[in-house]
Amino acid sequence: MSVATLLTPATSAEPNGRRTGLVARADERSYVRVLVVLDTTVLIIALLIGYVTRFGEGEPTGSDIPYVLVAPGLVLAWLISLKALGCYDDRVIGYGADEYRRVSSASLRLAGAIAIFGYIADVGVSRGFLGISFAVGTVGLEVARFAARKRLHRARSVGAGWSRKVLVVGDTAHVLELVHTLRREPYAGYQVVGACIPDALLAPVAQRLGDVPVVGSFRGIPEAATAIGADTVAVTASGELTATRLRRLGWQLEGTGVDLVVAPALTDVAGPRIHTRPVAGLPLIHVEAPEFRGVRKLVKGLVDRSASSLALAVLLPLIAFIALAIKLDSRGPVLFRQVRVGRGGQEFGVFKFRTMVVNADALLAELTARNETDGLMFKMRHDPRVTRVGRLLRKWSLDELPQLVNVLLGQMSLVGPRPPLPSEVARYDGDVARRLLVKPGMTGLWQVSGRSDLSWEDGIRLDLYYVENWSLAADLTILWKTFGAVLNGRGAY
């Protein structure tokens, strides 16, 4: 697609741009106030639980500590600790894991400081009361933040809620790529409201870059941000934006309330693998190589096999009930074993509950023309080969429970890329083949991000992101999100 076709005349300018930015700031402050109220409520409840658990409903005996004064002081100190560690910073709230890490860190640091102060000053505050209060309070704060974030994400997904108003600056191709990336996850809270492009591409009439209005060139970025009410300027790659011009842009934005964000060309690399090293005033981004072996891999394998053993024992009655339902619903075996490709290209038999008629493979050729997905997979929302019980099993992902046996045998992991068919692997190019560097998983980023509703390209992107950036913490997060994805049922067919 040429630049001429991308830059089309704009039908109208962005109305009330400055007001849009003011409303966004007001929504942000309102969200922060809600967090403060939630945190305060959680802390009061936590201290009440700690007091009642330790002392019952009566007064503590043998102590002259005025807990009626200690409790409010502890709530205030806790809130100050949260504030000091940036738990209300608009750059971390609402998206990413940093918010949760800061909340936990603030709580643990305060607990440590109180323990040290109590030991040095010989203050007789009950350690049981403090221990219970901090344990309940820390967990409660995390849960409250999670609930507030989910509500915010739902609002952002429908175009409401607090979001940053972003002015994207860069070459046309890079601007379009960044816009696509930001819109791929609207719940992250970055709403593109305009773009600035190089002077050479600017036309005398109003333009749009795709559906994004072009509001100026590199010469008037601060003015353009003010005109459309943007509170964030996101700079992407451009040959005209030299280091000197970018530094001057930062100076020009000082005191305006507009944040400057630089989007590097490096994408789909998680934070723990990125380290910034200043060299001669130049911030060099050091990217660590992905880890495909070592102690962490051994721990992951141990966790996989232990968890799968426990899950099989707990879910045995459910597995037996599903097997009986399949047997009564249609003729054929209960289990379906299909050859898939695992780590290093090794083939293995993946176990699933049978959800289709016994001659499903023979009927596939007749349905190929009705494929509803792109890429190498076959997906059909109303596949006539699926049985009545099979539709229910697929809706709740119960057909995949037998894969716990594959995890126990070391052929699969609880979390990983989707296990591909040999026919798919035969058509892989060099990049896609990197999916085979780790074990396939029962669940993964593809499942918690939409499953069958995802395009082939997005599914591969998520799989490769996991391969490059996996961690035990990320696995726990994906497992947690899997329960929500299964209950929601979106993309399951």
Tab-separated table of C-alpha atoms in Angstrom:
chain	number	residue	atom	x	y	z
A	1	MET	CA	0.000	0.000	0.000
A	2	SER	CA	1.427	3.354	-0.982
A	3	VAL	CA	1.728	6.443	1.171
A	4	ALA	CA	-0.677	8.232	-1.141
A	5	THR	CA	-3.464	5.749	-0.389
A	6	LEU	CA	-2.774	5.851	3.336
A	7	LEU	CA	-2.905	9.639	3.524
A	8	THR	CA	-6.502	10.462	2.659
A	9	PRO	CA	-8.379	13.734	3.208
A	10	ALA	CA	-9.928	14.051	6.643
A	11	THR	CA	-13.636	14.751	6.749
A	12	SER	CA	-13.490	16.868	9.885
A	13	ALA	CA	-11.164	17.976	12.626
A	14	GLU	CA	-11.245	16.482	16.093
A	15	PRO	CA	-13.862	18.522	18.015
A	16	ASN	CA	-13.266	19.835	21.516
A	17	GLY	CA	-9.790	18.371	21.557
A	18	ARG	CA	-8.566	20.266	24.600
A	19	ARG	CA	-11.682	19.316	26.530
A	20	THR	CA	-11.039	15.672	25.656
A	21	GLY	CA	-7.692	15.840	27.423
A	22	LEU	CA	-9.196	17.569	30.465
A	23	VAL	CA	-11.922	14.949	30.727
A	24	ALA	CA	-9.288	12.194	30.539
A	25	ARG	CA	-7.346	13.782	33.407
A	26	ALA	CA	-10.551	14.101	35.454
A	27	ASP	CA	-11.371	10.424	34.814
A	28	GLU	CA	-7.858	9.492	35.883
A	29	ARG	CA	-8.125	11.411	39.153
A	30	SER	CA	-11.535	9.858	39.769
A	31	TYR	CA	-10.094	6.381	39.284
A	32	VAL	CA	-7.240	7.136	41.703
A	33	ARG	CA	-9.759	8.349	44.300
A	34	VAL	CA	-11.671	5.093	43.907
A	35	LEU	CA	-8.423	3.167	44.513
A	36	VAL	CA	-7.727	5.172	47.665
A	37	VAL	CA	-11.232	4.474	49.001
A	38	LEU	CA	-10.904	0.776	48.147
A	39	ASP	CA	-7.483	0.519	49.776
A	40	THR	CA	-8.682	2.296	52.919
A	41	THR	CA	-11.719	0.009	53.201
A	42	VAL	CA	-9.588	-3.108	52.720
A	43	LEU	CA	-7.075	-1.990	55.349
A	44	ILE	CA	-9.788	-1.226	57.923
A	45	ILE	CA	-11.331	-4.661	57.348
A	46	ALA	CA	-7.906	-6.320	57.573
A	47	LEU	CA	-7.145	-4.652	60.922
A	48	LEU	CA	-10.562	-5.631	62.274
A	49	ILE	CA	-9.951	-9.239	61.235
A	50	GLY	CA	-6.511	-9.146	62.817
A	51	TYR	CA	-7.882	-7.732	66.075
A	52	VAL	CA	-10.846	-10.114	66.352
A	53	THR	CA	-8.724	-13.134	65.421
A	54	ARG	CA	-6.066	-12.283	67.984
A	55	PHE	CA	-8.111	-10.907	70.867
A	56	GLY	CA	-11.709	-11.929	70.194
A	57	GLU	CA	-14.450	-9.403	70.778
A	58	GLY	CA	-13.148	-8.198	74.142
A	59	GLU	CA	-10.281	-5.969	75.241
A	60	PRO	CA	-6.727	-7.375	75.114
A	61	THR	CA	-5.584	-8.489	78.571
A	62	GLY	CA	-2.165	-7.774	80.007
A	63	SER	CA	-1.450	-4.923	77.584
A	64	ASP	CA	-1.729	-1.172	77.844
A	65	ILE	CA	-1.379	-0.596	74.079
A	66	PRO	CA	-4.265	1.637	72.835
A	67	TYR	CA	-5.247	-0.347	69.731
A	68	VAL	CA	-8.025	2.141	69.063
A	69	LEU	CA	-5.223	4.587	68.216
A	70	VAL	CA	-2.785	2.064	66.741
A	71	ALA	CA	-5.243	0.920	64.062
A	72	PRO	CA	-5.915	4.354	62.468
A	73	GLY	CA	-2.192	5.159	62.608
A	74	LEU	CA	-1.383	1.873	60.892
A	75	VAL	CA	-3.964	2.561	58.146
A	76	LEU	CA	-2.465	6.004	57.565
A	77	ALA	CA	1.096	4.650	57.502
A	78	TRP	CA	0.036	1.918	55.066
A	79	LEU	CA	-1.554	4.433	52.702
A	80	ILE	CA	1.541	6.626	52.894
A	81	SER	CA	3.696	3.599	52.062
A	82	LEU	CA	1.507	2.829	49.032
A	83	LYS	CA	1.780	6.435	47.900
A	84	ALA	CA	5.560	6.559	48.441
A	85	LEU	CA	6.138	3.481	46.280
A	86	GLY	CA	4.058	4.881	43.403
A	87	CYS	CA	1.026	2.613	43.789
A	88	TYR	CA	-1.172	5.515	42.631
A	89	ASP	CA	1.113	6.533	39.768
A	90	ASP	CA	-0.841	6.791	36.525
A	91	ARG	CA	2.056	5.148	34.686
A	92	VAL	CA	1.570	1.824	36.481
A	93	ILE	CA	-2.088	1.593	37.516
A	94	GLY	CA	-4.556	-0.161	35.274
A	95	TYR	CA	-2.197	-2.329	33.222
A	96	GLY	CA	0.789	-4.640	33.675
A	97	ALA	CA	2.184	-6.479	36.686
A	98	ASP	CA	4.138	-3.541	38.131
A	99	GLU	CA	1.109	-2.260	40.044
A	100	TYR	CA	0.742	-5.558	41.917
A	101	ARG	CA	4.468	-5.746	42.623
A	102	ARG	CA	4.474	-2.237	44.077
A	103	VAL	CA	1.474	-2.952	46.302
A	104	SER	CA	3.141	-6.076	47.702
A	105	SER	CA	6.464	-4.274	48.113
A	106	ALA	CA	4.859	-1.352	49.967
A	107	SER	CA	3.111	-3.729	52.361
A	108	LEU	CA	6.193	-5.865	53.007
A	109	ARG	CA	8.446	-2.845	53.535
A	110	LEU	CA	6.031	-1.316	56.006
A	111	ALA	CA	5.745	-4.623	57.876
A	112	GLY	CA	9.529	-4.866	58.041
A	113	ALA	CA	9.886	-1.274	59.218
A	114	ILE	CA	7.282	-1.763	61.963
A	115	ALA	CA	8.934	-5.013	63.088
A	116	ILE	CA	12.340	-3.308	63.359
A	117	PHE	CA	10.887	-0.255	65.121
A	118	GLY	CA	8.932	-2.432	67.542
A	119	TYR	CA	12.052	-4.434	68.406
A	120	ILE	CA	14.265	-1.356	68.913
A	121	ALA	CA	11.680	0.691	70.843
A	122	ASP	CA	10.382	-2.374	72.706
A	123	VAL	CA	6.775	-1.559	71.814
A	124	GLY	CA	4.427	-4.332	72.944
A	125	VAL	CA	2.065	-4.402	69.973
A	126	SER	CA	0.873	-7.972	69.442
A	127	ARG	CA	2.867	-9.712	66.729
A	128	GLY	CA	-0.110	-11.974	66.053
A	129	PHE	CA	-2.309	-8.936	65.439
A	130	LEU	CA	0.254	-7.393	63.075
A	131	GLY	CA	0.975	-10.640	61.251
A	132	ILE	CA	-2.681	-11.431	60.570
A	133	SER	CA	-3.480	-7.833	59.639
A	134	PHE	CA	-0.607	-7.563	57.165
A	135	ALA	CA	-1.327	-10.963	55.602
A	136	VAL	CA	-5.032	-10.228	55.124
A	137	GLY	CA	-4.384	-6.627	54.108
A	138	THR	CA	-1.787	-7.457	51.450
A	139	VAL	CA	-3.981	-10.112	49.848
A	140	GLY	CA	-7.024	-7.851	50.104
A	141	LEU	CA	-5.227	-4.948	48.432
A	142	GLU	CA	-4.206	-7.168	45.520
A	143	VAL	CA	-7.743	-8.520	45.109
A	144	ALA	CA	-9.251	-5.020	45.267
A	145	ARG	CA	-6.784	-3.740	42.656
A	146	PHE	CA	-7.617	-6.722	40.442
A	147	ALA	CA	-11.359	-6.068	40.695
A	148	ALA	CA	-10.923	-2.337	39.996
A	149	ARG	CA	-8.695	-3.099	37.022
A	150	LYS	CA	-11.151	-5.574	35.508
A	151	ARG	CA	-13.930	-3.019	35.723
A	152	LEU	CA	-11.670	-0.422	34.117
A	153	HIS	CA	-10.695	-2.839	31.338
A	154	ARG	CA	-14.323	-3.574	30.532
A	155	ALA	CA	-15.036	0.148	30.310
A	156	ARG	CA	-12.011	0.768	28.092
A	157	SER	CA	-12.975	-2.092	25.750
A	158	VAL	CA	-16.232	-0.299	24.912
A	159	GLY	CA	-14.596	3.101	24.524
A	160	ALA	CA	-15.349	4.403	28.030
A	161	GLY	CA	-13.286	4.646	31.190
A	162	TRP	CA	-10.043	6.480	31.812
A	163	SER	CA	-7.579	6.206	28.926
A	164	ARG	CA	-4.554	8.156	27.799
A	165	LYS	CA	-5.087	10.343	24.732
A	166	VAL	CA	-2.088	9.649	22.509
A	167	LEU	CA	-0.519	11.694	19.720
A	168	VAL	CA	1.646	9.352	17.625
A	169	VAL	CA	4.722	10.838	15.952
A	170	GLY	CA	6.841	9.145	13.277
A	171	ASP	CA	7.051	7.891	9.709
A	172	THR	CA	3.788	6.690	8.186
A	173	ALA	CA	4.616	2.977	8.250
A	174	HIS	CA	5.797	3.066	11.859
A	175	VAL	CA	2.836	5.203	12.942
A	176	LEU	CA	0.411	2.686	11.449
A	177	GLU	CA	2.235	-0.194	13.129
A	178	LEU	CA	2.155	1.508	16.531
A	179	VAL	CA	-1.518	2.438	16.127
A	180	HIS	CA	-2.312	-1.192	15.293
A	181	THR	CA	-0.372	-2.389	18.332
A	182	LEU	CA	-2.098	0.003	20.725
A	183	ARG	CA	-5.552	-0.814	19.377
A	184	ARG	CA	-4.908	-4.543	19.614
A	185	GLU	CA	-5.261	-4.231	23.394
A	186	PRO	CA	-7.704	-1.366	24.057
A	187	TYR	CA	-7.901	-2.270	27.746
A	188	ALA	CA	-4.297	-1.036	28.112
A	189	GLY	CA	-5.701	2.489	27.993
A	190	TYR	CA	-3.891	4.139	25.072
A	191	GLN	CA	-6.368	5.840	22.737
A	192	VAL	CA	-4.801	7.323	19.601
A	193	VAL	CA	-6.335	10.715	18.811
A	194	GLY	CA	-3.944	12.053	16.182
A	195	ALA	CA	-0.635	11.763	14.355
A	196	CYS	CA	2.266	13.971	13.324
A	197	ILE	CA	4.248	12.967	10.253
A	198	PRO	CA	7.351	14.321	8.458
A	199	ASP	CA	7.011	17.670	6.704
A	200	ALA	CA	7.597	16.107	3.285
A	201	LEU	CA	4.396	14.028	3.574
A	202	LEU	CA	2.195	16.825	4.819
A	203	ALA	CA	-0.390	18.017	2.273
A	204	PRO	CA	-2.130	21.408	2.126
A	205	VAL	CA	-5.476	19.747	2.903
A	206	ALA	CA	-6.522	17.864	6.033
A	207	GLN	CA	-5.371	14.264	5.964
A	208	ARG	CA	-5.910	10.965	7.715
A	209	LEU	CA	-3.420	8.197	8.182
A	210	GLY	CA	-5.807	5.293	7.923
A	211	ASP	CA	-8.549	6.547	10.253
A	212	VAL	CA	-6.195	8.629	12.418
A	213	PRO	CA	-6.287	12.386	11.716
A	214	VAL	CA	-2.958	13.974	10.787
A	215	VAL	CA	-2.777	17.082	12.948
A	216	GLY	CA	0.666	18.436	12.125
A	217	SER	CA	4.311	17.849	11.315
A	218	PHE	CA	7.433	17.432	13.423
A	219	ARG	CA	7.789	21.231	13.656
A	220	GLY	CA	4.716	21.713	15.847
A	221	ILE	CA	4.333	18.603	18.003
A	222	PRO	CA	3.614	20.395	21.329
A	223	GLU	CA	1.069	22.660	19.650
A	224	ALA	CA	-0.603	19.702	17.968
A	225	ALA	CA	-0.827	17.827	21.285
A	226	THR	CA	-2.452	20.840	22.928
A	227	ALA	CA	-4.877	21.348	20.042
A	228	ILE	CA	-6.290	17.813	20.210
A	229	GLY	CA	-6.099	17.461	23.997
A	230	ALA	CA	-3.476	14.685	23.985
A	231	ASP	CA	-1.865	13.901	27.330
A	232	THR	CA	0.786	11.595	25.840
A	233	VAL	CA	3.124	11.926	22.856
A	234	ALA	CA	4.297	8.528	21.591
A	235	VAL	CA	7.349	8.774	19.333
A	236	THR	CA	8.099	5.901	16.996
A	237	ALA	CA	10.865	5.436	14.443
A	238	SER	CA	11.659	8.192	11.954
A	239	GLY	CA	14.800	9.260	10.157
A	240	GLU	CA	14.045	12.944	10.801
A	241	LEU	CA	13.671	12.539	14.574
A	242	THR	CA	17.313	12.645	15.561
A	243	ALA	CA	18.505	12.342	19.158
A	244	THR	CA	18.898	16.120	19.352
A	245	ARG	CA	15.353	16.819	18.111
A	246	LEU	CA	13.933	14.204	20.461
A	247	ARG	CA	15.756	15.756	23.432
A	248	ARG	CA	14.437	19.207	22.475
A	249	LEU	CA	10.929	17.775	22.224
A	250	GLY	CA	11.252	16.581	25.808
A	251	TRP	CA	12.269	20.092	26.849
A	252	GLN	CA	9.318	21.608	24.978
A	253	LEU	CA	6.867	19.305	26.758
A	254	GLU	CA	8.164	20.189	30.217
A	255	GLY	CA	5.454	21.769	32.351
A	256	THR	CA	2.683	21.074	29.830
A	257	GLY	CA	1.348	17.974	31.572
A	258	VAL	CA	2.000	15.946	28.414
A	259	ASP	CA	4.049	12.771	28.861
A	260	LEU	CA	6.673	11.703	26.325
A	261	VAL	CA	6.822	7.999	25.424
A	262	VAL	CA	9.393	6.523	23.035
A	263	ALA	CA	8.354	3.289	21.300
A	264	PRO	CA	11.480	1.387	20.188
A	265	ALA	CA	11.508	-0.779	17.091
A	266	LEU	CA	12.024	-3.764	19.407
A	267	THR	CA	8.653	-5.420	20.053
A	268	ASP	CA	7.251	-8.510	21.800
A	269	VAL	CA	10.065	-8.606	24.356
A	270	ALA	CA	9.026	-8.735	28.011
A	271	GLY	CA	10.393	-6.353	30.624
A	272	PRO	CA	12.589	-8.814	32.589
A	273	ARG	CA	14.700	-9.424	29.476
A	274	ILE	CA	15.294	-5.703	28.892
A	275	HIS	CA	17.909	-3.657	30.726
A	276	THR	CA	18.822	-0.059	29.978
A	277	ARG	CA	22.501	0.875	30.222
A	278	PRO	CA	23.485	4.528	29.854
A	279	VAL	CA	26.665	4.836	27.791
A	280	ALA	CA	28.017	8.342	27.077
A	281	GLY	CA	24.525	9.747	27.668
A	282	LEU	CA	22.962	7.237	25.273
A	283	PRO	CA	20.453	4.794	26.814
A	284	LEU	CA	21.415	1.447	25.292
A	285	ILE	CA	18.786	-1.289	25.535
A	286	HIS	CA	20.377	-4.632	26.403
A	287	VAL	CA	18.178	-7.631	25.511
A	288	GLU	CA	18.945	-10.916	27.236
A	289	ALA	CA	18.682	-14.122	25.235
A	290	PRO	CA	15.631	-16.348	25.846
A	291	GLU	CA	16.139	-19.178	28.320
A	292	PHE	CA	15.272	-22.631	26.999
A	293	ARG	CA	17.121	-24.768	29.572
A	294	GLY	CA	18.566	-24.541	33.056
A	295	VAL	CA	17.266	-24.600	36.615
A	296	ARG	CA	14.088	-22.691	35.836
A	297	LYS	CA	13.176	-25.268	33.200
A	298	LEU	CA	13.711	-28.079	35.711
A	299	VAL	CA	11.489	-26.296	38.213
A	300	LYS	CA	8.824	-25.759	35.552
A	301	GLY	CA	8.864	-29.477	34.710
A	302	LEU	CA	8.592	-30.428	38.386
A	303	VAL	CA	5.676	-28.054	38.905
A	304	ASP	CA	3.937	-29.376	35.769
A	305	ARG	CA	4.128	-33.024	36.843
A	306	SER	CA	3.212	-32.355	40.454
A	307	ALA	CA	0.228	-30.181	39.519
A	308	SER	CA	-1.014	-32.622	36.854
A	309	SER	CA	-0.853	-35.533	39.330
A	310	LEU	CA	-2.860	-33.589	41.881
A	311	ALA	CA	-5.363	-32.396	39.267
A	312	LEU	CA	-5.940	-35.930	37.972
A	313	ALA	CA	-6.632	-37.180	41.499
A	314	VAL	CA	-9.042	-34.337	42.304
A	315	LEU	CA	-10.854	-34.392	38.940
A	316	LEU	CA	-11.212	-38.180	38.698
A	317	PRO	CA	-14.990	-38.170	39.455
A	318	LEU	CA	-15.583	-35.462	36.824
A	319	ILE	CA	-13.482	-37.346	34.275
A	320	ALA	CA	-15.492	-40.530	34.919
A	321	PHE	CA	-18.794	-38.640	34.526
A	322	ILE	CA	-17.677	-37.093	31.212
A	323	ALA	CA	-16.568	-40.492	29.915
A	324	LEU	CA	-19.996	-41.952	30.710
A	325	ALA	CA	-21.777	-39.028	29.006
A	326	ILE	CA	-19.714	-39.452	25.822
A	327	LYS	CA	-20.413	-43.193	25.755
A	328	LEU	CA	-24.163	-42.676	26.095
A	329	ASP	CA	-24.310	-39.830	23.547
A	330	SER	CA	-22.729	-41.452	20.484
A	331	ARG	CA	-20.960	-44.597	19.388
A	332	GLY	CA	-17.201	-44.723	19.395
A	333	PRO	CA	-14.326	-44.524	21.869
A	334	VAL	CA	-14.355	-42.129	24.808
A	335	LEU	CA	-10.843	-40.846	24.205
A	336	PHE	CA	-9.447	-39.423	20.997
A	337	ARG	CA	-5.713	-39.739	20.399
A	338	GLN	CA	-4.173	-37.514	17.754
A	339	VAL	CA	-0.571	-37.128	16.651
A	340	ARG	CA	0.830	-33.695	17.501
A	341	VAL	CA	4.308	-32.175	17.400
A	342	GLY	CA	6.099	-31.274	20.611
A	343	ARG	CA	9.402	-29.729	21.620
A	344	GLY	CA	12.193	-30.200	19.125
A	345	GLY	CA	9.796	-31.517	16.464
A	346	GLN	CA	9.156	-34.811	18.283
A	347	GLU	CA	5.756	-36.319	17.589
A	348	PHE	CA	3.529	-37.664	20.363
A	349	GLY	CA	-0.083	-38.702	20.843
A	350	VAL	CA	-2.195	-36.045	22.537
A	351	PHE	CA	-5.210	-37.289	24.509
A	352	LYS	CA	-8.595	-35.579	24.359
A	353	PHE	CA	-12.167	-36.536	25.073
A	354	ARG	CA	-13.858	-37.372	21.769
A	355	THR	CA	-16.122	-34.494	20.739
A	356	MET	CA	-16.771	-35.490	17.101
A	357	VAL	CA	-18.305	-38.386	15.259
A	358	VAL	CA	-16.000	-41.326	14.593
A	359	ASN	CA	-15.526	-40.542	10.879
A	360	ALA	CA	-14.718	-36.865	11.411
A	361	ASP	CA	-11.416	-37.020	9.511
A	362	ALA	CA	-13.137	-38.502	6.456
A	363	LEU	CA	-15.689	-35.665	6.463
A	364	LEU	CA	-13.044	-32.945	6.700
A	365	ALA	CA	-12.428	-32.824	2.936
A	366	GLU	CA	-16.085	-31.927	2.373
A	367	LEU	CA	-15.875	-29.010	4.822
A	368	THR	CA	-12.546	-27.496	3.802
A	369	ALA	CA	-14.183	-24.783	1.727
A	370	ARG	CA	-16.140	-23.645	4.809
A	371	ASN	CA	-13.053	-22.950	6.907
A	372	GLU	CA	-13.640	-19.803	9.010
A	373	THR	CA	-10.041	-19.049	9.928
A	374	ASP	CA	-6.935	-18.054	8.043
A	375	GLY	CA	-3.517	-19.684	8.187
A	376	LEU	CA	-2.921	-23.410	8.555
A	377	MET	CA	-5.708	-24.386	10.980
A	378	PHE	CA	-9.260	-25.508	10.236
A	379	LYS	CA	-11.922	-23.914	12.422
A	380	MET	CA	-15.669	-23.845	11.926
A	381	ARG	CA	-18.055	-22.269	14.417
A	382	HIS	CA	-20.915	-24.690	13.696
A	383	ASP	CA	-19.022	-27.822	12.709
A	384	PRO	CA	-21.592	-30.577	11.900
A	385	ARG	CA	-19.101	-33.246	13.000
A	386	VAL	CA	-19.296	-32.172	16.659
A	387	THR	CA	-21.602	-34.235	18.895
A	388	ARG	CA	-24.111	-32.838	21.397
A	389	VAL	CA	-21.941	-33.655	24.405
A	390	GLY	CA	-18.920	-32.512	22.402
A	391	ARG	CA	-20.311	-28.987	22.063
A	392	LEU	CA	-20.648	-28.692	25.833
A	393	LEU	CA	-17.183	-30.094	26.411
A	394	ARG	CA	-15.666	-27.658	23.920
A	395	LYS	CA	-17.556	-24.708	25.366
A	396	TRP	CA	-16.012	-25.307	28.794
A	397	SER	CA	-12.711	-26.769	27.457
A	398	LEU	CA	-13.408	-30.000	29.346
A	399	ASP	CA	-12.394	-32.063	26.316
A	400	GLU	CA	-8.769	-31.176	27.090
A	401	LEU	CA	-8.687	-32.659	30.609
A	402	PRO	CA	-7.054	-35.941	29.446
A	403	GLN	CA	-4.035	-33.883	28.361
A	404	LEU	CA	-3.101	-33.888	32.042
A	405	VAL	CA	-1.766	-37.365	31.263
A	406	ASN	CA	0.456	-35.865	28.536
A	407	VAL	CA	1.745	-33.345	31.086
A	408	LEU	CA	2.427	-36.134	33.581
A	409	LEU	CA	4.374	-38.041	30.906
A	410	GLY	CA	6.504	-34.946	30.185
A	411	GLN	CA	5.203	-34.525	26.619
A	412	MET	CA	3.338	-31.309	27.348
A	413	SER	CA	3.339	-28.477	29.867
A	414	LEU	CA	0.451	-26.861	31.709
A	415	VAL	CA	1.266	-23.593	29.893
A	416	GLY	CA	2.806	-23.264	26.448
A	417	PRO	CA	2.064	-22.819	22.743
A	418	ARG	CA	-0.801	-24.703	21.132
A	419	PRO	CA	0.315	-28.242	20.108
A	420	PRO	CA	0.383	-28.224	16.274
A	421	LEU	CA	-0.445	-30.982	13.806
A	422	PRO	CA	2.363	-32.510	11.693
A	423	SER	CA	0.661	-31.115	8.573
A	424	GLU	CA	0.898	-27.603	10.044
A	425	VAL	CA	4.546	-28.005	11.041
A	426	ALA	CA	5.428	-29.164	7.522
A	427	ARG	CA	4.424	-25.712	6.255
A	428	TYR	CA	6.154	-23.688	8.973
A	429	ASP	CA	8.665	-21.060	7.962
A	430	GLY	CA	11.749	-20.227	10.004
A	431	ASP	CA	10.033	-17.846	12.425
A	432	VAL	CA	6.967	-19.963	13.190
A	433	ALA	CA	9.169	-23.004	13.828
A	434	ARG	CA	10.430	-21.298	16.999
A	435	ARG	CA	7.201	-22.466	18.629
A	436	LEU	CA	8.842	-25.887	18.842
A	437	LEU	CA	11.618	-24.678	21.156
A	438	VAL	CA	9.409	-25.326	24.204
A	439	LYS	CA	6.836	-27.931	25.148
A	440	PRO	CA	3.294	-27.281	23.949
A	441	GLY	CA	0.765	-26.461	26.645
A	442	MET	CA	-2.762	-27.278	27.739
A	443	THR	CA	-3.365	-23.549	27.928
A	444	GLY	CA	-1.450	-20.470	26.860
A	445	LEU	CA	-1.671	-16.873	25.775
A	446	TRP	CA	-3.726	-17.981	22.765
A	447	GLN	CA	-6.432	-19.399	25.053
A	448	VAL	CA	-6.704	-16.470	27.439
A	449	SER	CA	-6.711	-14.012	24.515
A	450	GLY	CA	-9.647	-15.339	22.501
A	451	ARG	CA	-8.838	-18.903	21.360
A	452	SER	CA	-10.559	-19.664	18.055
A	453	ASP	CA	-11.613	-16.035	17.600
A	454	LEU	CA	-7.954	-15.120	17.033
A	455	SER	CA	-6.508	-14.913	13.558
A	456	TRP	CA	-3.667	-17.248	12.617
A	457	GLU	CA	-1.229	-14.336	12.686
A	458	ASP	CA	-2.272	-13.208	16.186
A	459	GLY	CA	-2.153	-16.780	17.497
A	460	ILE	CA	1.380	-17.244	16.214
A	461	ARG	CA	2.433	-13.871	17.609
A	462	LEU	CA	1.196	-14.813	21.063
A	463	ASP	CA	2.856	-18.218	20.925
A	464	LEU	CA	6.191	-16.720	19.896
A	465	TYR	CA	5.887	-14.076	22.610
A	466	TYR	CA	5.477	-16.828	25.186
A	467	VAL	CA	8.410	-18.817	23.819
A	468	GLU	CA	10.693	-15.792	24.028
A	469	ASN	CA	9.520	-14.457	27.392
A	470	TRP	CA	8.210	-17.364	29.471
A	471	SER	CA	8.565	-17.318	33.248
A	472	LEU	CA	7.037	-19.152	36.190
A	473	ALA	CA	5.236	-15.978	37.266
A	474	ALA	CA	3.781	-15.578	33.758
A	475	ASP	CA	2.652	-19.226	33.833
A	476	LEU	CA	0.753	-18.638	37.081
A	477	THR	CA	-0.877	-15.540	35.595
A	478	ILE	CA	-1.958	-17.445	32.475
A	479	LEU	CA	-3.349	-20.322	34.563
A	480	TRP	CA	-5.348	-17.807	36.610
A	481	LYS	CA	-6.687	-16.112	33.480
A	482	THR	CA	-7.570	-19.496	31.966
A	483	PHE	CA	-10.362	-19.969	34.514
A	484	GLY	CA	-11.928	-16.682	33.422
A	485	ALA	CA	-11.536	-17.534	29.729
A	486	VAL	CA	-13.167	-20.937	30.257
A	487	LEU	CA	-16.080	-19.502	32.227
A	488	ASN	CA	-16.542	-16.778	29.607
A	489	GLY	CA	-16.539	-19.343	26.796
A	490	ARG	CA	-15.403	-16.770	24.205
A	491	GLY	CA	-13.760	-18.327	21.153
A	492	ALA	CA	-14.569	-21.908	22.227
A	493	TYR	CA	-15.986	-23.970	19.350
